[in-house]
mmCIF file of C-alpha atoms and ligand atoms in Angstrom:
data_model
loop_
_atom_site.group_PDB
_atom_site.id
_atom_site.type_symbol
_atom_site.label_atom_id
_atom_site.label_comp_id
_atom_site.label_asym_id
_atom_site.label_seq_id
_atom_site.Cartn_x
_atom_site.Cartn_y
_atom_site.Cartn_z
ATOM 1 C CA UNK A 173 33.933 -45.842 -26.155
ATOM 2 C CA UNK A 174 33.227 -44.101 -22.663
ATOM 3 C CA UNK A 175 32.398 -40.174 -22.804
ATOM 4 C CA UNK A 176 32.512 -38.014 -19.962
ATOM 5 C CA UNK A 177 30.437 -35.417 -20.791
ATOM 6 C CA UNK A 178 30.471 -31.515 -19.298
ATOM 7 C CA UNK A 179 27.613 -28.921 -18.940
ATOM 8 C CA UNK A 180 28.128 -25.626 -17.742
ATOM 9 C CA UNK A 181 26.504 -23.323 -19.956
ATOM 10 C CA UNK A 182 24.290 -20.897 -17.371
ATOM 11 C CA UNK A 183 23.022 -22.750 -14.056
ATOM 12 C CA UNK A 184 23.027 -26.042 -13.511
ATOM 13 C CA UNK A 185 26.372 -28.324 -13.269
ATOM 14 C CA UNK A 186 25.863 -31.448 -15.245
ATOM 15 C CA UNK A 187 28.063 -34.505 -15.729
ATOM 16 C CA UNK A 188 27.521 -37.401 -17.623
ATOM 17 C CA UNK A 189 29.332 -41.211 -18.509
ATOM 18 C CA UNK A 190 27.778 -42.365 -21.993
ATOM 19 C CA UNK A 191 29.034 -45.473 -23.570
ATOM 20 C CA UNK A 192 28.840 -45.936 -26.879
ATOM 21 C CA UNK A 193 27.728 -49.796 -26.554
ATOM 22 C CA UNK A 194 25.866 -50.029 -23.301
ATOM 23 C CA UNK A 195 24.320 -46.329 -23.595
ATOM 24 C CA UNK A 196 24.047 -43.763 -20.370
ATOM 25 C CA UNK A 197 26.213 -45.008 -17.547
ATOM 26 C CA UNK A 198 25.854 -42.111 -14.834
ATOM 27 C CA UNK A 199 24.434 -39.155 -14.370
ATOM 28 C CA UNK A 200 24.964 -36.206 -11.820
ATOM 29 C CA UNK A 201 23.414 -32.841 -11.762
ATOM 30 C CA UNK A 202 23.725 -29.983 -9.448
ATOM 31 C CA UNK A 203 21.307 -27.082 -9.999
ATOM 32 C CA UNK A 204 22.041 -23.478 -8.454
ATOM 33 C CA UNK A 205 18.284 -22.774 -8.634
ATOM 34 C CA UNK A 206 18.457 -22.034 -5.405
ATOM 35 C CA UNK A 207 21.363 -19.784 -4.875
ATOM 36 C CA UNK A 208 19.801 -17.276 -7.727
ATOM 37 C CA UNK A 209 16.403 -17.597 -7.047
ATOM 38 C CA UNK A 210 17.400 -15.046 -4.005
ATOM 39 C CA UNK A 211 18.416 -12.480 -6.866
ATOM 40 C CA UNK A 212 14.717 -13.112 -9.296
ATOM 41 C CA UNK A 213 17.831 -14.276 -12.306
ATOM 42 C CA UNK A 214 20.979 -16.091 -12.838
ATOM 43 C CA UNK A 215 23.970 -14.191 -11.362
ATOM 44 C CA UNK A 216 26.761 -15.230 -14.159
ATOM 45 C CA UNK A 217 29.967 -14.538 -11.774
ATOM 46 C CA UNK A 218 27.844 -16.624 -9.060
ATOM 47 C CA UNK A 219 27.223 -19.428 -11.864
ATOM 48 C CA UNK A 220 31.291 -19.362 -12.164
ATOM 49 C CA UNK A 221 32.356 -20.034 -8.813
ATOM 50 C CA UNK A 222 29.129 -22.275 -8.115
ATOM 51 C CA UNK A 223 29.995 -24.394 -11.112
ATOM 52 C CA UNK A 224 34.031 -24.339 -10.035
ATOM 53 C CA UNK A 225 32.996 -26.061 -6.381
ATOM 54 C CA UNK A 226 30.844 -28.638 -7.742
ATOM 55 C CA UNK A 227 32.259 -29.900 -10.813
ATOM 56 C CA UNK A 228 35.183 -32.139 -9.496
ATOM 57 C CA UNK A 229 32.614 -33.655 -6.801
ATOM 58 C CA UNK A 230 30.312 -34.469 -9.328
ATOM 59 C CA UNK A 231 32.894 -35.964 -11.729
ATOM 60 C CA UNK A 232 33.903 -38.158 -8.992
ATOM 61 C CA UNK A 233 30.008 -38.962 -8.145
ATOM 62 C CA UNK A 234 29.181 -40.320 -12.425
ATOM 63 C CA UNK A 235 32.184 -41.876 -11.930
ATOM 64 C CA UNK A 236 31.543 -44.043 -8.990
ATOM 65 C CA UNK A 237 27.786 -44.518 -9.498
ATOM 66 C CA UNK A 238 29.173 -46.238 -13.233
ATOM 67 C CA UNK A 239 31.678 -48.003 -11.452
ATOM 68 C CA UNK A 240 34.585 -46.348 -13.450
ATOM 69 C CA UNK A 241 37.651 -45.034 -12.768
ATOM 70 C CA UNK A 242 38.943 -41.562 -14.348
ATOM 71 C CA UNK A 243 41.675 -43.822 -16.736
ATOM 72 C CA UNK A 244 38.027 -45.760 -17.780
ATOM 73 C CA UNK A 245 36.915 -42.743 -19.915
ATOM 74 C CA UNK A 246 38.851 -42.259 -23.539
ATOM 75 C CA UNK A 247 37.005 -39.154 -24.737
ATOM 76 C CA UNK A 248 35.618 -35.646 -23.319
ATOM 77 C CA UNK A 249 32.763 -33.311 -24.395
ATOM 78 C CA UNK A 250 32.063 -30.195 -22.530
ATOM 79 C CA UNK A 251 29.772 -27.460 -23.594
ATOM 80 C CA UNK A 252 31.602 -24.945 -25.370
ATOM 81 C CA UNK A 253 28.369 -22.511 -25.915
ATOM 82 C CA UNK A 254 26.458 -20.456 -26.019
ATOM 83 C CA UNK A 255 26.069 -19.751 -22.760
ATOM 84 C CA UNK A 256 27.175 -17.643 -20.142
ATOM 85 C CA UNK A 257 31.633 -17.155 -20.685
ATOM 86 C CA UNK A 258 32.157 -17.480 -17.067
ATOM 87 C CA UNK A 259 30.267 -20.618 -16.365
ATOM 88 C CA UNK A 260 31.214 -22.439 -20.101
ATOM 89 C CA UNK A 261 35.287 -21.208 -19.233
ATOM 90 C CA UNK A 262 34.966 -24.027 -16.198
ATOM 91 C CA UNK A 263 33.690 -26.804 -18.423
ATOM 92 C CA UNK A 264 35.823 -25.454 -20.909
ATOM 93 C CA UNK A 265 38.929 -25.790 -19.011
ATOM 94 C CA UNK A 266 38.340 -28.919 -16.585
ATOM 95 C CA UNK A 267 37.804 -30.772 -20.318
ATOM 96 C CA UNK A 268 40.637 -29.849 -22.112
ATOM 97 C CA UNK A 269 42.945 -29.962 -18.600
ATOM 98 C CA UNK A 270 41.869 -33.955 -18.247
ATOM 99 C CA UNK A 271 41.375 -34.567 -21.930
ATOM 100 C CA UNK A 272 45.422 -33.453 -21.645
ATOM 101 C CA UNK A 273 46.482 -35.184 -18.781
ATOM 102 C CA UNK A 274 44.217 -38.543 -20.169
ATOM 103 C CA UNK A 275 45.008 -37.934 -23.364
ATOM 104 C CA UNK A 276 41.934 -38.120 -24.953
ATOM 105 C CA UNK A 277 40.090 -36.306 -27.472
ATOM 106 C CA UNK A 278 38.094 -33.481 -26.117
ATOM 107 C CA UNK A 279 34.941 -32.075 -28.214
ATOM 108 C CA UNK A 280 33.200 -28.736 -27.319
ATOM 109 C CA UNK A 281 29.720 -29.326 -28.249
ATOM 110 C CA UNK A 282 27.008 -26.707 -29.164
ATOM 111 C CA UNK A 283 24.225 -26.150 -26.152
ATOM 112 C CA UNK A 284 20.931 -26.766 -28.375
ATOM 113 C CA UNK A 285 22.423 -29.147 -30.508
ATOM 114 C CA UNK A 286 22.727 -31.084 -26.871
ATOM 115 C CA UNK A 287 19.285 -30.514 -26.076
ATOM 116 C CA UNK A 288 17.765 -31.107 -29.549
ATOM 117 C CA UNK A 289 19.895 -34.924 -29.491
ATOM 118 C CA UNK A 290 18.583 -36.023 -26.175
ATOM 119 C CA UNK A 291 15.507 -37.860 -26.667
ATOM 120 C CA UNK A 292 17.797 -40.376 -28.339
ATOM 121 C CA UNK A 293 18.607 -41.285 -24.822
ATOM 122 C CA UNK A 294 15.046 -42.670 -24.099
ATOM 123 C CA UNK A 295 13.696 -45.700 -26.132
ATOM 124 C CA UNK A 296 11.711 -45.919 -28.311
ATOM 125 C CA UNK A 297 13.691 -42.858 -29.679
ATOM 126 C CA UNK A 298 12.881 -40.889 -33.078
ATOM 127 C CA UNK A 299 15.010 -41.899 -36.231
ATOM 128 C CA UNK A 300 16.200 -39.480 -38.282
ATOM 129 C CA UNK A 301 15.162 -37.031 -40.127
ATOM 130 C CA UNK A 302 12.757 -35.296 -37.749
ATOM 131 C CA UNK A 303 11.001 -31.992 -36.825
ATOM 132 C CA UNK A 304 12.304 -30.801 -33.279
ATOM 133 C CA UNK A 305 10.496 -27.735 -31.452
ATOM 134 C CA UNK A 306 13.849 -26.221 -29.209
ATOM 135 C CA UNK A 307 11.719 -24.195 -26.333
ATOM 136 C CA UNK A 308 14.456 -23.250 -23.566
ATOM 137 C CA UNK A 309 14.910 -20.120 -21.580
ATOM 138 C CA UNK A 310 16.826 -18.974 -24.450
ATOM 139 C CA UNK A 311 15.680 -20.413 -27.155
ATOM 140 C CA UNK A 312 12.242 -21.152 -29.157
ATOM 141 C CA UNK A 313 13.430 -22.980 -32.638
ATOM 142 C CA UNK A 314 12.000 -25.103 -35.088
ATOM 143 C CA UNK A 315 14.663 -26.808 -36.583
ATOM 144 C CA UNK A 316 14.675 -29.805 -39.230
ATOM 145 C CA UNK A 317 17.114 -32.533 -38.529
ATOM 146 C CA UNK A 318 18.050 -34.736 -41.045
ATOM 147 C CA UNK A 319 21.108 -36.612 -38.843
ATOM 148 C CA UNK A 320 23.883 -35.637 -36.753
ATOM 149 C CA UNK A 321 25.300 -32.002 -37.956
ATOM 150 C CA UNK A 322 22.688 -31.945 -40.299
ATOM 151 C CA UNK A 323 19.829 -29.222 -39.139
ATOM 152 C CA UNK A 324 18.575 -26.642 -40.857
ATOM 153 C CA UNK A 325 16.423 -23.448 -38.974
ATOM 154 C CA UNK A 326 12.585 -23.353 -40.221
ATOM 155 C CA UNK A 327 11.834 -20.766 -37.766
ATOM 156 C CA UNK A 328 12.627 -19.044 -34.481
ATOM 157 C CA UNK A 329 11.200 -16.493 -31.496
ATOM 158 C CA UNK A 330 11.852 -12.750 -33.300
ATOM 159 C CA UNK A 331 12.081 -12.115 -29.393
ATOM 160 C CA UNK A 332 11.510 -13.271 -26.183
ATOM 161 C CA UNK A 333 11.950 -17.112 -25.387
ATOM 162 C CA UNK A 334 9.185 -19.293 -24.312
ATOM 163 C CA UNK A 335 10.952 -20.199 -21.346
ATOM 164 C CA UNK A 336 11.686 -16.683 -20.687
ATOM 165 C CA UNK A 337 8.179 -15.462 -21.319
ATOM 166 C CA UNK A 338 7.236 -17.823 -18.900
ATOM 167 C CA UNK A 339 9.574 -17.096 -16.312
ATOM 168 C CA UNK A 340 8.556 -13.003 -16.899
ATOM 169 C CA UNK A 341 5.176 -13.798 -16.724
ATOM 170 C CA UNK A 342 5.706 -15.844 -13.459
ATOM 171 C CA UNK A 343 7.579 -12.903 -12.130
ATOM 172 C CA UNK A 344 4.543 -10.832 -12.496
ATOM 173 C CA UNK A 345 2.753 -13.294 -10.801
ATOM 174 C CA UNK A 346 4.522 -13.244 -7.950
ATOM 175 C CA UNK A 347 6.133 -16.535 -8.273
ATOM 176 C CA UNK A 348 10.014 -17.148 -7.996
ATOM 177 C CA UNK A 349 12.336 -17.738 -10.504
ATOM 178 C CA UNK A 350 12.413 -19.831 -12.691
ATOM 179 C CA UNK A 351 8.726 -19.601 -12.817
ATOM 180 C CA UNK A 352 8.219 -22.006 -15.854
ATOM 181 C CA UNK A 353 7.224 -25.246 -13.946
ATOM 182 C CA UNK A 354 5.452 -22.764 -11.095
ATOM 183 C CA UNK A 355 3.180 -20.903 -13.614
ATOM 184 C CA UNK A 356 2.287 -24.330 -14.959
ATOM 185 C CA UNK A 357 1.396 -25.541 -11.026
ATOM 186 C CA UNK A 358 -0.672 -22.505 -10.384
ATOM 187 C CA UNK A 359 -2.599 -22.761 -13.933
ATOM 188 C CA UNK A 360 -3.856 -25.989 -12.729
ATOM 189 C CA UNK A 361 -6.107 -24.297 -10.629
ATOM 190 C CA UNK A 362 -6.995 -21.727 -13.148
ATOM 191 C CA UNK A 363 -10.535 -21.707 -15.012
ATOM 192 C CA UNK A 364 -10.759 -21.947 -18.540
ATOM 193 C CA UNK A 365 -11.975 -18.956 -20.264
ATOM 194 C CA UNK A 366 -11.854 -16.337 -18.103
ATOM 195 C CA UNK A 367 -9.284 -14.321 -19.397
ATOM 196 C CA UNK A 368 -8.403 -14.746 -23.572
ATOM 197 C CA UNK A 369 -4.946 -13.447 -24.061
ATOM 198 C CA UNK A 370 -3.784 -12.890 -27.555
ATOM 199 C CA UNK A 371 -1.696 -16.285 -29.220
ATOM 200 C CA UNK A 372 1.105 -14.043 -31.367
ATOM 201 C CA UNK A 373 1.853 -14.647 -34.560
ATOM 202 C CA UNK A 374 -0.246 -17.544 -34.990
ATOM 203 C CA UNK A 375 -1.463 -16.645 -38.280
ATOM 204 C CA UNK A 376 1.841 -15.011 -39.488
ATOM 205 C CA UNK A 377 2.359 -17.701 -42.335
ATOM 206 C CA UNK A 378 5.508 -18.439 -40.732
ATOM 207 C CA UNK A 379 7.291 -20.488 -38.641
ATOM 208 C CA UNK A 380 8.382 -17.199 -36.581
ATOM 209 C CA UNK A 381 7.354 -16.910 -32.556
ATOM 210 C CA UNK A 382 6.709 -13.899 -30.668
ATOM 211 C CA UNK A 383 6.204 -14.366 -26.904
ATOM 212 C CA UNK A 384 7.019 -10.442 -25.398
ATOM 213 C CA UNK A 385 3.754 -8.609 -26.334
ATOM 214 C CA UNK A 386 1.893 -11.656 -24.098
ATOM 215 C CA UNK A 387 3.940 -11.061 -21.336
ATOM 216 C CA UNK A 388 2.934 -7.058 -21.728
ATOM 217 C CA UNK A 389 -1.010 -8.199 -22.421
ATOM 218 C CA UNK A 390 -0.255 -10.155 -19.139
ATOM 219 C CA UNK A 391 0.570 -7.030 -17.640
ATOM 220 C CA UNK A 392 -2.073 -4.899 -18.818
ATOM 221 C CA UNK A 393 -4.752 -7.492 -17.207
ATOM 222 C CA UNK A 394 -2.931 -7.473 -14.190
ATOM 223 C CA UNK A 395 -2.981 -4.046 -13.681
ATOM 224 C CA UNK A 396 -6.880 -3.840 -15.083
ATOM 225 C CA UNK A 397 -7.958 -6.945 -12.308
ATOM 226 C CA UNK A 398 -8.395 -6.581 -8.680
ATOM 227 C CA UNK A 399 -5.802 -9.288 -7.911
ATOM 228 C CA UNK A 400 -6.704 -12.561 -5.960
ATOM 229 C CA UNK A 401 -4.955 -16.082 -5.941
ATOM 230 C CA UNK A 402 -7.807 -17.472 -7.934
ATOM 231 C CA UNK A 403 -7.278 -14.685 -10.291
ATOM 232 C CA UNK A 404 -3.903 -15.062 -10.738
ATOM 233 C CA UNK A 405 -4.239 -18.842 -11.572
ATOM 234 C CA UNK A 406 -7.016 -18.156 -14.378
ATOM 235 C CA UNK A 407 -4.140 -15.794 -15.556
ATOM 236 C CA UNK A 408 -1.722 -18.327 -15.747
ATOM 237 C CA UNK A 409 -3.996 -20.622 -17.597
ATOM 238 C CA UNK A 410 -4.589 -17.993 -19.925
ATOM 239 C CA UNK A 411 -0.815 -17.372 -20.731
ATOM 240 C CA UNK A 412 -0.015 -20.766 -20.640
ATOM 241 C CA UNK A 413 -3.010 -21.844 -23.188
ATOM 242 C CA UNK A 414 -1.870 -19.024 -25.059
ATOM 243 C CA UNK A 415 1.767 -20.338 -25.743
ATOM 244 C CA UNK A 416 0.498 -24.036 -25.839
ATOM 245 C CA UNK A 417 -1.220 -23.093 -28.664
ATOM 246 C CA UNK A 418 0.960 -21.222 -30.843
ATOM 247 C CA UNK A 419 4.096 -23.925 -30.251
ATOM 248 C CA UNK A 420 1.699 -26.817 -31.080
ATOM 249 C CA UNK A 421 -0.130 -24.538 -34.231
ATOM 250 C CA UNK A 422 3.661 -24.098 -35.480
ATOM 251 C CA UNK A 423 4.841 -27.651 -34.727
ATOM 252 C CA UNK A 424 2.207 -29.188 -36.435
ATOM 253 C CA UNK A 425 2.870 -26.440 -39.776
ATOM 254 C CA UNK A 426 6.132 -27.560 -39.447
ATOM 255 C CA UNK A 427 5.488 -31.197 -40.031
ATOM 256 C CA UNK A 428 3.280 -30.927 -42.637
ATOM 257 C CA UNK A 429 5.343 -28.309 -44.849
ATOM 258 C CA UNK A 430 8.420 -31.410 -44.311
ATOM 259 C CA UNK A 431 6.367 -34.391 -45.008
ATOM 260 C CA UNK A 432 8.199 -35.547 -41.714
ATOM 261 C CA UNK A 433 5.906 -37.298 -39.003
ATOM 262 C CA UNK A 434 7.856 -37.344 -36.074
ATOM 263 C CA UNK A 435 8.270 -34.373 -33.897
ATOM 264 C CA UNK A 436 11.040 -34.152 -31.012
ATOM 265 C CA UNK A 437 10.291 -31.854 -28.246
ATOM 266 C CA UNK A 438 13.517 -30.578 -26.208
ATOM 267 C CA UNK A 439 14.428 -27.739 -23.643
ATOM 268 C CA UNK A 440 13.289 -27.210 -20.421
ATOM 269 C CA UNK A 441 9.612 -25.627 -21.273
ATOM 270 C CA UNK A 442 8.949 -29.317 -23.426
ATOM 271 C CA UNK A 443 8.322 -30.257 -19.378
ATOM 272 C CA UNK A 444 5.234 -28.376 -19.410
ATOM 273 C CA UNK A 445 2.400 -31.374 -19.178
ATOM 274 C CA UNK A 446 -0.514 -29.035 -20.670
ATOM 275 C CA UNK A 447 2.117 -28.685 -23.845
ATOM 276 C CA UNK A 448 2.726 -32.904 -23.994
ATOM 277 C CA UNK A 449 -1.006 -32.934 -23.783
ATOM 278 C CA UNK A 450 -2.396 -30.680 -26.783
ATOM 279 C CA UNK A 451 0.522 -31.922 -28.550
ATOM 280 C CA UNK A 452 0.115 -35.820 -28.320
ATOM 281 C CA UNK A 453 -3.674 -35.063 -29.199
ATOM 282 C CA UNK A 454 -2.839 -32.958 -32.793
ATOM 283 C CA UNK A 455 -0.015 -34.782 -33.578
ATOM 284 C CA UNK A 456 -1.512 -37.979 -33.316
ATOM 285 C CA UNK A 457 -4.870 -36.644 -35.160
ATOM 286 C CA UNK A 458 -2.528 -36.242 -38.592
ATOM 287 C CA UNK A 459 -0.519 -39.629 -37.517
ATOM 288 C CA UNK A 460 2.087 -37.714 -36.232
ATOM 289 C CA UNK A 461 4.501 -39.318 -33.379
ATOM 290 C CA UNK A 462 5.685 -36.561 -29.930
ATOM 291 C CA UNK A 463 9.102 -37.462 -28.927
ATOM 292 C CA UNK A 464 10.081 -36.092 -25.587
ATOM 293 C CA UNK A 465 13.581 -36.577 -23.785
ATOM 294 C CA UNK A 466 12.803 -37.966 -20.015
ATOM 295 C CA UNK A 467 11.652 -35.164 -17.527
ATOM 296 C CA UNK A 468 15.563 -35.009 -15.720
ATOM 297 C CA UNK A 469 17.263 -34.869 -19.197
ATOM 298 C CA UNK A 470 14.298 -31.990 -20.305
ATOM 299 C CA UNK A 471 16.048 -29.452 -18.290
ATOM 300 C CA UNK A 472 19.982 -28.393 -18.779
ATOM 301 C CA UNK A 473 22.150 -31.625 -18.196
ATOM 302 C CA UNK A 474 25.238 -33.452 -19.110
ATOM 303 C CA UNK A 475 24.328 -36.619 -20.259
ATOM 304 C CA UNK A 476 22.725 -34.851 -23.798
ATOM 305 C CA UNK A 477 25.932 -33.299 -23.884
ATOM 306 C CA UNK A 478 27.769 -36.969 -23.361
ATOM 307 C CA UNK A 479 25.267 -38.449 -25.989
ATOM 308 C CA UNK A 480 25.890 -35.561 -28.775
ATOM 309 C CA UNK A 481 29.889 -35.829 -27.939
ATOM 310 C CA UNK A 482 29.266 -39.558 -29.045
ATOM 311 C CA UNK A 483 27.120 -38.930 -32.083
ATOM 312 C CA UNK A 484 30.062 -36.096 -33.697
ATOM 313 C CA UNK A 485 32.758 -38.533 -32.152
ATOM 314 C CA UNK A 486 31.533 -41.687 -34.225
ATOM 315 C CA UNK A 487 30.907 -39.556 -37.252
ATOM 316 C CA UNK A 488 34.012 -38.021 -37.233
ATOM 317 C CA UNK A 489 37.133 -39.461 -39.959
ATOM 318 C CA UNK A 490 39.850 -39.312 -37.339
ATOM 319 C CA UNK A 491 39.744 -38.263 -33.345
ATOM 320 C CA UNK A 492 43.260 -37.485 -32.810
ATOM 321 C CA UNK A 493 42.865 -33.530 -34.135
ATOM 322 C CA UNK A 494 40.856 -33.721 -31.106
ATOM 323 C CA UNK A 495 43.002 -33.339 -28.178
ATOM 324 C CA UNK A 496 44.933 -30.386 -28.449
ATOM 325 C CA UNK A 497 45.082 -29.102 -25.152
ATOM 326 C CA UNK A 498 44.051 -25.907 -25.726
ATOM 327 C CA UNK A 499 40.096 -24.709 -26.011
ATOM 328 C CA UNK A 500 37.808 -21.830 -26.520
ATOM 329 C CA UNK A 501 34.435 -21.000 -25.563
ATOM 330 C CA UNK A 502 31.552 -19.470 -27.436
ATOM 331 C CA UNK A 503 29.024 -17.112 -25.345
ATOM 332 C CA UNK A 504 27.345 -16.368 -28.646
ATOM 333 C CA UNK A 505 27.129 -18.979 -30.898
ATOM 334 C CA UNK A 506 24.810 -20.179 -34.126
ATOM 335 C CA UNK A 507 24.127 -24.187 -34.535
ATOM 336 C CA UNK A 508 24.033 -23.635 -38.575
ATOM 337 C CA UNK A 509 27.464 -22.696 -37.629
ATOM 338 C CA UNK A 510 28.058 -26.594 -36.761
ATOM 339 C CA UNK A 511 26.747 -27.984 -39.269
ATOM 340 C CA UNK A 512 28.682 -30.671 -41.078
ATOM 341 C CA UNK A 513 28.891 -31.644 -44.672
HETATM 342 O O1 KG4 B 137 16.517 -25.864 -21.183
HETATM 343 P P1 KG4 B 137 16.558 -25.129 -19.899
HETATM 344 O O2 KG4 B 137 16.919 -25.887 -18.663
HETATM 345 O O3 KG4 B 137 17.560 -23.952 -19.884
HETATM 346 C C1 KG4 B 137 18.010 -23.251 -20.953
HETATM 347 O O4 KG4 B 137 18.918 -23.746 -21.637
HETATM 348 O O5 KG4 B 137 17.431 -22.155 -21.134
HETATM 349 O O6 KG4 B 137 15.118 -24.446 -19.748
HETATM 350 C C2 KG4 B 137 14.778 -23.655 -18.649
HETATM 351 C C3 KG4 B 137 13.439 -23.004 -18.954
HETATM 352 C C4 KG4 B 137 13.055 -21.947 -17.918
HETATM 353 O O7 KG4 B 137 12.637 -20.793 -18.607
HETATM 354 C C5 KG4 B 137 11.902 -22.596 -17.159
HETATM 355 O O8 KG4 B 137 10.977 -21.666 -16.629
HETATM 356 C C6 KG4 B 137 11.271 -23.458 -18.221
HETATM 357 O O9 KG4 B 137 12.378 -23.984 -18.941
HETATM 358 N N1 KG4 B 137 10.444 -24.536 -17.650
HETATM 359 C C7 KG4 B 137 9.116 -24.648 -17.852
HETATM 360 C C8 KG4 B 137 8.685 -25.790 -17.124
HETATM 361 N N2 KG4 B 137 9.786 -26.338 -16.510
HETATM 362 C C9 KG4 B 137 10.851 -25.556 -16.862
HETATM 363 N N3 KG4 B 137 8.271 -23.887 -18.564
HETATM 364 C C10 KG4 B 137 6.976 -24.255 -18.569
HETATM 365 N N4 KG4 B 137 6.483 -25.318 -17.907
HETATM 366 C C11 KG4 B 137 7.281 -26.107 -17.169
HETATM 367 N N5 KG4 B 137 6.798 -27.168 -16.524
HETATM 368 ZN ZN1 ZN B 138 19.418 -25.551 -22.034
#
């Protein structure tokens, strides 16, 4: 079966063509980085009209680069949250208007259940059940997934995201936004040990995160310091060590309270290469596998959302409830809430 799959959710317009036999077709991604960058956040009635321009381009671009035509593909998943309503409404809508006209089923598919699926696109690829660490702009989750539909929330950020922490603490950096992958540039010319910033929560007995009091310690020892660019990269290393070791402290607690030895790593802040690092090194100290989607499929895209449309397609008794025409879209929405039996 061939799956177009749709990703709208905040900034970045992702399409994907997964087959069910053969695996990922195409991909095509178009990221409005750029366009908000100029505004230090994502504007959401920007992200509308940005994704509205690009979407039919770059279903015509998966399609040619698989060599398919639009009557090739015989079932849709878009994105139906959470997210921003504006930008999911366009996924939303293209999907259920061709999944009419096509008549195909269409599947809205949750955002992190997406992201937490897609290192099954890379080989060798974990088997389930596994521990996945969900660190995204929006999200910092430990979840335990025992197969598709099947997860179950061991803990979660009580407030700020990783990603978010990191693009705040960028921000006070001076670096542009996102400032994830920037931070994580700069802190490779940071020194170790000059600044200790606190690692929160590490000893809550919990699987619970909390990233915003860093980003205020941050703060504090910016205002304290007489600011240089070498100073500012030892502060980056700081903050980033600081997170590092709190996701991979948790991570690993999270394995061992499951008996499970294989850890999945999703969202875009799993692209951070000091994280990979300190986590290949623990994990594999208590025999522990690190399973990471590839670097392009890190980041929001549409072939995770392809893949996970495939995964709840072939599970699913009967696919003809499916195409209805009509569709909603979730800006707030909870994965237990998708859980099947
Ligand atoms: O998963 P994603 O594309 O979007 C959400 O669904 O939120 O993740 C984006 C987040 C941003 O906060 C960005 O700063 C962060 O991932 N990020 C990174 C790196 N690359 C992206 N954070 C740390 N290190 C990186 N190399
Ligand atoms: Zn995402």
């Amino acid at each position: 079966m061939i799956i177009l799959g749709i990703e709208t959710s905040c900034d970045e317009t992702g399409i994907a063509l997964y087959d069910t036999e053969r695996g990922l077709l195409s991909h095509a991604l178009y990221s409005q980085i750029e366009m908000h960058s100029e505004y230090g956040g994502v504007v959401p009635e920007l992200a509308s009209r940005d994704h509205i321009r690009r979407i039919l381009p770059l279903i015509k671009q998966a399609l040619d680069s698989a060599q398919c035509r639009l009557s090739d593909i015989e079932a849709l998943a878009y994105t139906q949250g959470p997210g921003l309503a504006g930008a999911l409404l366009v996924g939303a809508s293209i999907g259920a208007a061709l999944s009419f006209v096509l008549k195909i089923p269409a599947l809205g598919i949750h955002h992190l259940e997406g992201h937490l699926l897609s290192p099954l696109l890379s080989t060798p690829s974990p088997q389930f059940p596994f521990i996945a660490l969900l660190v995204s702009g929006g999200h910092t989750q430990l979840m335990q997934v025992d197969g598709v539909g099947q997860y179950r929330l061991m803990g979660e950020t009580v407030d700020d995201a990783a990603g978010e922490a990191f693009d705040k603490t960028a921000k006070l950096l001076g670096l542009g936004y996102p400032g994830g992958a920037a931070l994580s540039k700069l802190a490779e010319k940071g020194r170790l040990g000059q600044f200790n910033l606190p690692c929160p929560m590490i000893n809550s007995g919990d699987l619970n995160f909390s990233f915003s009091g860093l980003k205020t310690a941050v703060l504090t020892l910016i205002n304290r310091q007489e600011m240089n660019p070498q100073v500012c990269a030892d502060i980056a290393l700081a903050f980033q060590e600081a997170v590092v070791t709190v996701l991979t402290k948790k991570s690993l607690t999270a394995l061992s309270n499951s008996g499970l030895h294989q850890l999945v790593v999703a969202g875009g802040v799993g692209a951070n290469q000091r994280l990979r690092q300190h986590l290949a090194k623990k994990a594999a100290s208590i025999g522990a596998t690190v399973f990471y989607p590839q670097l392009e499929f890190c980041t929001d895209n549409g072939a995770m959302i392809a893949l996970a449309g495939a995964l709840r397609m072939q599970a699913a008794d009967k696919l003809d409830d499916l195409s209805t025409g009509s569709f909603t879209v979730r800006a707030r929405w909870d994965l237990s809430q998708t859980m099947q039996d």
